[in-house]
Coordinates of C-alpha atoms in Angstrom, one line a residue:
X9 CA 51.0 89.1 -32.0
X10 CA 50.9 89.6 -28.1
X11 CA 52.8 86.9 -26.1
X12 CA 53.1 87.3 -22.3
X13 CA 55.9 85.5 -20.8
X14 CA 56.7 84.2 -17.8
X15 CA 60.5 83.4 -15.9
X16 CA 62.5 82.7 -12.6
X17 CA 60.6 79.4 -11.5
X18 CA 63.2 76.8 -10.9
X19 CA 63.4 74.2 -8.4
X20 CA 63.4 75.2 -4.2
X21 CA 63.3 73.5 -0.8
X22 CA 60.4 74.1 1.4
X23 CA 60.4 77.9 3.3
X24 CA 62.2 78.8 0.5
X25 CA 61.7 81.9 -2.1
X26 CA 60.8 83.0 -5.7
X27 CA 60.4 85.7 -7.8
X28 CA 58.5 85.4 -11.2
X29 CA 58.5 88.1 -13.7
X30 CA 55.7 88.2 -16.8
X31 CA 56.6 90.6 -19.7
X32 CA 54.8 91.2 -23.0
X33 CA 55.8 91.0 -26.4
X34 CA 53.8 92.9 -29.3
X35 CA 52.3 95.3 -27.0
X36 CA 53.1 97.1 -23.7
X37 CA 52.2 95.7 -20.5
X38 CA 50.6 98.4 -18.9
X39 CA 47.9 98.4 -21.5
X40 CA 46.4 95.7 -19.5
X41 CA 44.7 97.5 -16.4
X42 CA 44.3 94.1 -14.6
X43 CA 47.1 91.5 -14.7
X44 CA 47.0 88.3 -12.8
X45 CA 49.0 85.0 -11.7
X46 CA 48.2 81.8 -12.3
X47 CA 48.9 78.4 -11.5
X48 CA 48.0 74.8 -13.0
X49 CA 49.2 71.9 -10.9
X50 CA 49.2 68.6 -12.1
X51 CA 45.6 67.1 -12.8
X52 CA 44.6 70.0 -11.6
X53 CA 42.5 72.9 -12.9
X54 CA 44.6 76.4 -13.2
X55 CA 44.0 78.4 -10.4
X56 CA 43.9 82.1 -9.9
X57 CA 46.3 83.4 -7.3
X58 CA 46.8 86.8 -6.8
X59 CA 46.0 89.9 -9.4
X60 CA 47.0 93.8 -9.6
X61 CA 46.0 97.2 -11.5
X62 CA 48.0 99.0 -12.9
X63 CA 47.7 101.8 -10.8
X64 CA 47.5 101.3 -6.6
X65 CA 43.6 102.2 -6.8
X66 CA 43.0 98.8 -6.0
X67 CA 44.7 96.7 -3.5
X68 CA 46.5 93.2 -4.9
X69 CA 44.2 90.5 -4.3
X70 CA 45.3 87.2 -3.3
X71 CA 44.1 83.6 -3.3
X72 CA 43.5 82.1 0.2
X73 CA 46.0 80.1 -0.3
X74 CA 48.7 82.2 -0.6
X75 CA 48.3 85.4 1.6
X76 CA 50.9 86.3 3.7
X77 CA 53.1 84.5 1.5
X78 CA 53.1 86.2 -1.9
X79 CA 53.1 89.3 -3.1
X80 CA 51.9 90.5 -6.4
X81 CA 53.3 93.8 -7.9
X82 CA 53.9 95.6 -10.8
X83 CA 56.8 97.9 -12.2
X84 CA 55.2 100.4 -14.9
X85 CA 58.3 101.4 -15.9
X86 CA 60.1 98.3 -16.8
X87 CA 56.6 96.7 -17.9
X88 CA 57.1 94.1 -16.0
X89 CA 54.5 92.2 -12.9
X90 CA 56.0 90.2 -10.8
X91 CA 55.1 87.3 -8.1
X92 CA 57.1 86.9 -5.3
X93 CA 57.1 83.5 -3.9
X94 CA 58.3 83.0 0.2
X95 CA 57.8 80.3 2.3
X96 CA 57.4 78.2 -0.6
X97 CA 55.4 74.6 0.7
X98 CA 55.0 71.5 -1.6
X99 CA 51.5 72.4 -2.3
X100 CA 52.9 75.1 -4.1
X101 CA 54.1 73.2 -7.2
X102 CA 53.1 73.9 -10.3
X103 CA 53.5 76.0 -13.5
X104 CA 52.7 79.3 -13.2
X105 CA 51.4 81.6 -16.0
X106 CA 50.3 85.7 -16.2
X107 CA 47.7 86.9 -18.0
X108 CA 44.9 89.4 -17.9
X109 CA 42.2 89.9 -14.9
X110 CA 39.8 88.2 -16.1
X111 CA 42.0 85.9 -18.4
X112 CA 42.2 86.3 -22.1
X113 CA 42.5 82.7 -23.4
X114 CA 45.0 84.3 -26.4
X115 CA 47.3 85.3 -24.1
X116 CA 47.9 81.9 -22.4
X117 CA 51.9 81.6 -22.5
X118 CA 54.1 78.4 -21.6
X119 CA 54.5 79.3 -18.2
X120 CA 57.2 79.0 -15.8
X121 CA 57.8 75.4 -13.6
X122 CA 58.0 75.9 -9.8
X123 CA 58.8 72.7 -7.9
X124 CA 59.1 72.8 -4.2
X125 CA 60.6 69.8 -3.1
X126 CA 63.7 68.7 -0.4

């Protein structure tokens, strides 16, 4: 059984930074040619913010949102993507999960809190 999960959200002041890592379980990362980030605020529906290949043939893509602020990437040889988070606003709370570009609702782990707050 595959299980992608997600770590390194925590709690930050505003402007500050993050780094998320996803890693797989039951099957290597870099299977998936397209991984993405996601995030689900409260009452909210989840949201897709940024997505990479697996190779640099295609530029990351980022949510509005977000650009200039995060930046997706992905390390082939530790398997791992990873999301990092700077100037960090309020807005930006939420859990955030990886999965495949487009999602595959299997692959839906627990996610990983990030609360921006002072």
């Amino acid at each position: 059984q595959v299980q992608l999960v997600e770590s390194g959200g925590g709690l930050v002041q505003p402007g500050g930074s993050l780094r998320l890592s996803c890693q797989a379980s039951g099957r290597d990362i870099n299977d998936f040619w397209r991984m993405g980030w996601y995030r689900q605020a409260p009452g909210k529906q989840r949201e897709l913010v940024a997505r990479v290949t697996t190779t640099a043939v295609d530029t990351p893509t980022y949510a509005d949102f977000v650009k200039g602020r995060f930046t997706i990437s992905r390390d082939v040889a530790k398997a791992t993507v990873y999301l990092q988070m700077n100037t960090l606003e309020p807005e930006d709370t939420a859990v955030y999960f990886c999965n495949k570009y487009p999602p595959d609702g299997a692959y839906w782990g627990s996610g990983t809190q990030v609360t921006v707050s002072s």
